[in-house]
Amino acid sequence: MTEEHADTRDINDPARLAEERAGQVEKEAAEIRRTQVPVETEPPTTFRL
Amino acid sequence: MSAFAGIAELAEALRGKRMSAIELARETLERLEKIGPRYNAVASLTRARALREAAAADRALARGDTASPLAGIPYGAKDLLAARGAPTTWGAPPYRDRSFPADATAVARLRRAGAVLAAKLAMVELAGGGGYRYPSASLQGPGKNPWDPTRWSGGSSSGSGAAVAAGLVPFALGSETSGSIGTPSAYCGVTGLRPTYGLVSRHGAMALSWTLDKIGPMARSASDCATVLAALAGPDAHDPTTSGKRFRALDPEAARERVAAVRVGYAGEEMELASEAAHDALVRGVDELRRIAPRFVEARLPEDLPYGPMVSTVYGAEGATIFAELIESDRLDELPDERQKAGLRASLEIRARDYLQAMRLRSVLIARMREIFRECDVIVSAGRTATATPIDQPLDAPTLPAGASAARDAAGARRGNIGLIPAGNLAGLPAIFFPCGFGSDGLPVGLQLVGPPHSEPLLVALVEAYQRETDHHLARPGSA
């Protein structure tokens, strides 16, 4: 968001927070996806009984 | 007897009949009742239970049963641990009237060791899993720091840190998903131990994240943490994630040998990015550690893993699943922190793909940490890079100077030891947090040592050696 389009809502406004936190989930997802794991050498799943 | 006496000193007084467990329990309850509210440290007093357990301890001591070092020693438990006969609120208004019929395993083990539960201690609501904005995100109000009540005591084990620092209890139980023992330990100037994942049963504890949560002691010294951990650790049929391992401190000779030979992994970035107030004390603390354990080597965490997004994706997805019923109900509105509520709702939308990718990256991280610990035995870093923040300051506001914040942003929070708290938690590694002096603002500053899984005996031995040569852990707040 640019300076001239800065969000004027209160920082604790529920609608603003909902958008921000949803955006954060997407941003973190993008960072996680960016890190590749080589499937050829990846060990088996860690699930165990 | 000083309100700041440690466990060994109190145990000696009890065994020597210089005081009874009942007298000690009454003094403790009085301090908790009188001083606890100054810091919003207490969720509830467990007076009747404390007096009953203290009477049992006195009977055991009268019989000459002095085997347990915790017999008659009072303590407080973070209010996410169930304790029969007391409310267990998880720090959250929707659960203000709830109680459980049985003790959590950690509380039951301390009872069997003769310890005396004097209070449930305040915490951030739901251990802060939604990402709260203000320290006031707690049923008990903002945790106030005994060193300066205008500052935060840290979270989410806020009451545990404040109660130990203010001399209300000699030790407390805290819990950590990612930083919740470390932050209040650093901010309040106490010693806290985050055990290896699976060393301590979590049966009867509120779950925020099945794969990250750990329960550990917060106390006046590394020795006291070790005494408590020895009683807590071990297998539990009620918690299938327990490793089955136990904890025993090294004997003095073995400890001396290990400390003399220990290779301390160190990277300076964290110190370079420390706040102006904390920087010099952190550097001095590292220098003091170097005099005790001179074999410093360079150690750098993997630079290509997004620790912050990984840890928040894992506890976000797990926590949102655990609390889905609450999140989707009107009761969520009872939580006071708007950011926390929005975060919990948003976490319900984390995709399975992203959670699983974060878990895959955890496996990569664990393998990389194993490689790092071939070159060093422990890693030292700042407990927190800044001193306790003002009680009304938003926690998502920068705590570092502008230049440091910019450098951290540029590094993507992935360089060197930056991110040791999320990385250590993601890898299930033990850590010990201990005070190393005071910042220029007069507030406590602390270091952390992180080791490979089940290296608690070495971590304790190293900090015991540090605390024999320094007196930072003996400082007391004037306001208490």
Coordinates of C-alpha atoms in Angstrom, one line a residue, chain B residues 266-274 298-301 303 381 385 408 415-418:
Chain B
Y266 CA 28.6 -18.3 18.4
A267 CA 27.5 -15.9 15.7
G268 CA 27.5 -12.3 16.4
E269 CA 24.6 -11.1 14.2
E270 CA 22.1 -11.3 17.0
M271 CA 24.3 -9.1 19.2
E272 CA 24.8 -6.6 16.4
L273 CA 21.1 -6.3 16.0
A274 CA 20.4 -5.9 19.7
E298 CA 31.6 -20.0 14.7
A299 CA 28.0 -21.4 14.2
R300 CA 25.4 -20.3 11.8
L301 CA 21.9 -21.5 11.4
E303 CA 20.2 -19.3 5.9
S381 CA 22.7 -16.2 21.6
T385 CA 17.6 -8.8 21.7
R408 CA 16.9 -7.7 10.1
R415 CA 20.7 -15.1 8.7
G416 CA 23.1 -16.5 11.3
N417 CA 21.5 -17.0 14.7
I418 CA 18.6 -14.8 14.0

